[in-house]
Coordinates of C-alpha atoms and ligand atoms in Angstrom, one line a residue:
M1 CA 4.4 6.2 27.5
T2 CA 1.7 8.9 27.3
G3 CA 2.6 12.4 27.3
P4 CA 1.1 14.8 29.8
T5 CA 0.1 16.8 26.6
A6 CA -3.0 14.8 25.4
E7 CA -5.5 16.2 23.0
P8 CA -8.7 15.7 24.4
P9 CA -10.8 13.5 21.7
V10 CA -13.0 16.2 19.7
T11 CA -16.4 14.7 19.6
N12 CA -19.1 14.8 16.5
S13 CA -22.4 14.4 16.4
V14 CA -22.7 11.0 14.6
D15 CA -26.6 9.7 14.7
G16 CA -27.6 12.9 16.9
N17 CA -25.2 11.0 19.1
A18 CA -22.9 14.3 20.3
D19 CA -20.8 12.3 22.2
V20 CA -19.1 9.5 20.1
A21 CA -15.0 10.6 20.2
V22 CA -13.5 10.9 16.4
P23 CA -9.6 10.7 16.4
V24 CA -7.6 13.8 15.6
V25 CA -5.7 13.6 12.6
V26 CA -2.3 15.3 12.5
A27 CA -1.5 14.9 8.6
I28 CA 2.0 16.2 8.1
D29 CA 4.2 16.2 4.7
G30 CA 7.3 16.6 3.3
P31 CA 10.1 16.0 0.8
A32 CA 13.1 13.0 1.5
G33 CA 15.0 13.4 4.5
S34 CA 12.9 16.2 6.2
G35 CA 11.9 14.6 9.0
K36 CA 8.6 13.3 8.4
S37 CA 9.2 9.8 10.1
S38 CA 11.3 10.1 13.0
V39 CA 9.6 13.6 13.7
S40 CA 6.0 12.5 13.1
R41 CA 6.8 9.5 15.5
A42 CA 8.4 11.3 18.4
A43 CA 5.4 14.4 18.0
A44 CA 3.1 10.7 18.1
R45 CA 5.0 9.8 21.6
A46 CA 4.4 13.3 22.9
L47 CA 0.9 13.4 22.6
G48 CA -0.1 10.4 23.3
Y49 CA -1.3 9.5 19.2
A50 CA -1.0 6.8 17.1
Y51 CA 2.2 7.6 13.9
L52 CA 0.7 6.2 10.6
D53 CA 4.1 5.9 8.0
T54 CA 2.2 6.0 4.9
G55 CA 5.7 6.0 3.0
A56 CA 6.5 2.8 4.6
S57 CA 3.6 1.1 3.0
Y58 CA 4.3 2.5 -0.7
R59 CA 7.7 0.6 0.5
A60 CA 6.2 -2.6 1.7
L61 CA 4.6 -2.9 -1.8
A62 CA 7.6 -2.3 -3.8
W63 CA 9.4 -4.8 -1.6
N64 CA 6.6 -7.0 -1.8
L65 CA 7.3 -7.0 -5.9
L66 CA 11.0 -7.2 -5.6
D67 CA 10.3 -10.8 -3.5
T68 CA 7.8 -11.7 -5.8
Q69 CA 10.0 -10.9 -8.9
V70 CA 7.0 -8.5 -10.3
D71 CA 8.6 -5.7 -12.6
P72 CA 7.7 -2.7 -10.7
A73 CA 7.9 -0.7 -13.8
D74 CA 4.7 -2.7 -14.8
P75 CA 1.4 -1.1 -13.9
D76 CA -0.6 -3.8 -15.0
A77 CA 1.7 -6.3 -12.8
V78 CA 1.6 -4.8 -10.1
I79 CA -2.1 -3.6 -9.8
A80 CA -2.9 -7.3 -10.1
S81 CA -0.4 -7.9 -7.0
L82 CA -3.0 -5.7 -5.0
T83 CA -5.3 -9.0 -4.4
D84 CA -2.6 -11.0 -2.4
F85 CA -0.8 -7.8 -1.2
D86 CA -1.0 -8.9 2.9
F87 CA 0.9 -6.1 4.9
A88 CA 0.4 -4.5 8.1
I89 CA 1.9 -1.7 9.8
G90 CA 2.3 -0.9 13.6
T91 CA 0.6 2.6 14.6
D92 CA 1.9 2.7 18.3
P93 CA 4.7 5.0 18.3
E94 CA 6.5 2.4 20.8
A95 CA 5.9 -0.9 19.1
Y96 CA 6.7 0.4 15.2
F97 CA 7.0 -2.3 12.8
V98 CA 6.1 -3.4 9.0
R99 CA 5.4 -6.9 8.0
V100 CA 4.2 -8.7 4.9
G101 CA 2.5 -11.5 5.7
S102 CA 4.6 -13.5 7.7
S103 CA 7.9 -11.8 7.0
D104 CA 8.8 -8.4 9.2
V105 CA 9.9 -6.2 6.7
T106 CA 10.4 -2.9 9.1
E107 CA 14.4 -3.0 8.0
A108 CA 14.1 -4.3 4.4
I109 CA 12.0 -1.4 3.2
R110 CA 14.9 1.4 3.6
E111 CA 17.1 -0.8 1.0
P112 CA 18.4 1.0 -1.4
R113 CA 17.2 -1.3 -4.3
V114 CA 13.6 -0.7 -2.4
T115 CA 14.0 2.9 -2.1
G116 CA 15.2 3.0 -5.7
A117 CA 11.9 0.8 -6.9
V118 CA 9.5 2.8 -5.1
S119 CA 8.5 6.4 -7.1
A120 CA 7.4 3.8 -10.1
V121 CA 5.1 2.0 -7.9
A122 CA 3.6 5.6 -6.0
R123 CA 2.8 6.9 -9.1
I124 CA -0.1 4.7 -10.7
P125 CA -2.9 5.4 -9.7
E126 CA -4.6 2.5 -8.7
V127 CA -2.2 1.9 -5.9
R128 CA -2.5 5.6 -4.5
A129 CA -6.5 5.1 -4.6
W130 CA -6.2 1.3 -2.9
L131 CA -3.4 2.5 -0.1
T132 CA -5.4 5.6 0.9
E133 CA -8.5 3.7 1.7
R134 CA -6.3 1.8 3.1
F135 CA -5.0 4.6 5.3
R136 CA -8.0 6.2 6.1
S137 CA -9.4 3.4 7.5
I138 CA -6.5 2.8 9.8
M139 CA -6.8 6.4 10.6
R140 CA -10.9 5.6 11.6
D141 CA -10.3 2.5 13.2
T142 CA -7.0 4.3 15.8
E143 CA -8.1 3.2 19.2
F144 CA -5.9 6.4 20.3
D145 CA -7.4 9.9 20.8
G146 CA -5.5 11.2 17.7
I147 CA -3.0 9.6 14.7
V148 CA -0.4 11.0 13.1
A149 CA -0.4 10.4 9.7
E150 CA 2.4 11.2 7.4
G151 CA 4.0 11.4 3.5
R152 CA 3.5 13.3 0.4
D153 CA -0.5 13.7 0.2
I154 CA -2.0 13.3 3.4
T155 CA -2.7 17.3 4.0
T156 CA -3.7 17.4 -0.2
V157 CA -5.4 13.8 -0.4
V158 CA -5.8 11.6 2.0
A159 CA -7.0 13.4 5.0
P160 CA -7.1 17.0 3.5
D161 CA -10.0 17.9 6.4
A162 CA -7.7 17.2 9.3
P163 CA -8.1 19.9 11.5
V164 CA -4.1 20.1 11.5
R165 CA -2.2 20.1 8.7
I166 CA 2.0 20.7 8.3
L167 CA 4.2 21.0 5.6
L168 CA 7.8 19.9 7.1
T169 CA 10.4 21.5 5.4
A170 CA 14.3 21.5 5.1
D171 CA 16.9 22.8 2.6
E172 CA 18.2 20.5 0.7
D173 CA 21.6 20.3 2.1
A174 CA 20.4 19.3 5.2
R175 CA 17.8 16.6 4.4
M176 CA 20.9 15.5 2.3
A177 CA 23.3 15.8 5.1
R178 CA 20.8 13.6 7.1
R179 CA 20.3 10.8 4.8
S180 CA 24.2 10.6 4.4
K181 CA 24.4 10.3 8.0
E182 CA 22.6 7.1 8.2
L183 CA 23.2 5.6 5.1
T184 CA 26.8 5.0 6.0
G185 CA 27.6 2.0 3.7
E186 CA 27.1 5.1 0.8
S187 CA 28.9 7.6 -0.5
A188 CA 27.5 11.2 0.2
A189 CA 27.0 12.0 -3.2
A190 CA 25.7 8.8 -3.8
V191 CA 22.5 10.0 -1.4
G192 CA 22.2 13.1 -2.3
E193 CA 21.8 12.3 -6.1
A194 CA 19.6 9.5 -5.6
L195 CA 17.0 11.6 -3.2
R196 CA 16.9 14.6 -5.5
T197 CA 16.2 11.8 -8.4
R198 CA 13.5 10.6 -6.3
D199 CA 11.7 13.8 -4.9
R200 CA 11.6 15.1 -8.8
A201 CA 9.9 11.5 -9.3
D202 CA 7.5 11.5 -6.5
S203 CA 6.8 15.7 -6.9
R204 CA 5.5 14.6 -10.7
V205 CA 2.5 12.8 -8.6
V206 CA 2.2 15.6 -5.8
D207 CA 3.1 18.9 -4.4
F208 CA 4.9 18.7 -1.4
M209 CA 7.2 20.9 -1.6
N210 CA 5.0 24.1 -1.3
A211 CA 2.0 24.1 1.8
A212 CA -1.4 23.9 0.3
E213 CA -3.9 26.4 1.8
G214 CA -4.4 25.9 5.4
V215 CA -1.7 24.1 5.8
T216 CA 1.3 25.1 8.3
T217 CA 5.0 24.8 6.8
V218 CA 7.2 24.1 9.4
D219 CA 10.6 24.8 8.6
S220 CA 13.5 22.1 10.1
T221 CA 16.6 23.5 8.2
H222 CA 17.8 25.6 11.6
L223 CA 16.3 23.4 14.0
D224 CA 17.8 21.0 15.6
F225 CA 15.2 17.2 16.6
D226 CA 14.3 18.2 19.6
E227 CA 13.2 21.8 18.5
T228 CA 11.6 19.9 15.5
V229 CA 9.0 18.1 17.6
A230 CA 8.5 20.7 19.9
A231 CA 7.5 23.3 17.1
V232 CA 5.6 20.4 15.1
V233 CA 3.3 19.7 19.0
D234 CA 3.1 23.7 19.0
V235 CA 1.1 23.9 16.1
V236 CA -0.9 20.4 16.9
H237 CA -2.0 22.0 19.8
D238 CA -2.5 25.3 18.6
Q239 CA -4.6 23.8 15.8
A240 CA -6.5 21.5 17.3
A241 CA -7.4 24.4 19.8
R242 CA -8.9 26.1 17.4
S243 CA -10.8 24.0 15.5
N244 CA -12.4 22.2 18.7
P245 CA -12.5 25.4 20.8
T246 CA -15.1 24.3 23.5
H247 CA -12.6 22.2 24.5
Ligands
ADP301 N1 15.9 18.8 12.7 C1 16.7 18.0 12.6 N2 17.6 18.0 13.0 C2 18.4 17.2 12.7 N3 18.3 16.0 12.2 C3 17.3 15.5 12.2 C4 16.1 16.5 12.6 N4 14.9 16.0 12.3 C5 15.4 14.7 11.2 N5 16.5 14.4 11.5 C6 17.1 13.3 11.3 O1 17.0 13.2 10.0 C7 17.2 11.7 9.1 C8 15.7 11.9 8.4 O2 15.1 11.7 8.9 P1 13.5 10.7 8.6 O3 12.3 10.8 9.7 O4 13.9 10.0 7.7 O5 13.1 11.8 7.3 P2 12.0 11.7 6.4 O6 10.6 10.8 6.6 O7 11.5 12.9 5.9 O8 12.7 11.1 4.8 C9 16.9 11.1 10.6 O9 18.0 10.3 10.7 C10 16.4 11.8 12.0 O10 16.6 11.4 13.0
CDP302 N1 1.7 9.4 1.3 C1 3.1 9.0 0.3 C2 4.2 8.1 1.1 C3 4.7 7.8 0.1 N2 4.9 7.8 -1.2 C4 6.1 7.4 -1.6 O1 6.8 6.1 -0.8 C5 8.1 6.6 -1.3 C6 8.3 6.4 0.8 O2 8.2 7.3 1.1 P1 8.9 7.6 2.3 O3 8.5 8.2 3.4 O4 9.3 6.3 3.1 O5 10.2 8.2 1.8 P2 11.3 8.8 2.8 O6 10.8 10.7 2.7 O7 11.4 8.7 4.5 O8 12.7 8.4 2.5 C7 8.1 8.1 -1.7 O9 9.2 8.3 -2.1 C8 6.9 8.0 -2.4 O10 7.3 7.6 -4.0 C9 3.5 8.8 -1.4 O11 4.0 8.4 -2.9 N3 2.9 8.9 -0.8

């Protein structure tokens, strides 16, 4: 469903053609459990935009390494595996999927064994550079008027020039409570510890706990899901209008 609030496409002058439309990029970063994936997808739906879950791509790579018995802690082996890493991700918020080769791994990439391996993979600079290129080409080539891309380094590295940049946060207790609600097979203590360990490892690579200059913070600690989506959509409307005042 396309919402009634879709932004008009931004126009850029490319080769003298002032009417070439470029997709509006909405960049969202934040720690685990802050609501990035679910809120970004719902916001994309409301805006009529595409949705890019960059964390799912890091997870797909980690899944593939486990599946092919490559050690995620061996950077050379991980880098070598990129040559044959054939993954696809759905960016229509109504038809989300993640595939590696012919396997649908949409659910499998959320398993704790994958979550436990992903930070080691994500700290390899060559992996980040390789995936960043993929993300940029997906954002550039989208057929939607805009794309909501979420992860850890979208506001700072992948799309630092995006017209809308948001840091989505929530305090640690709220994030742990949300995650343990999802993972019913595990104790709250185990979920909490895994989340803290992963955030610590990830934040050595990129800073997603503090808003970079020009990035708007949305703190969802005391907001319910719908209120958080509405807060994000409000920021998009404000900032997209400011960066494209003629519309
Ligand atoms: N503001 C909120 N209030 C309550 N639950 C939320 C809120 N935002 C997200 N959630 C829920 O918290 C869980 C974690 O959200 P998710 O989108 O997976 O976070 P992230 O992608 O940042 O790890 C999901 O079950 C989601 O529905
Ligand atoms: N832009 C991104 C997105 C994810 N990641 C890595 O990918 C992992 C999984 O990301 P995710 O967004 O699915 O994690 P959750 O916050 O949803 O649990 C993170 O723990 C990071 O190690 C990253 O390094 N950079």
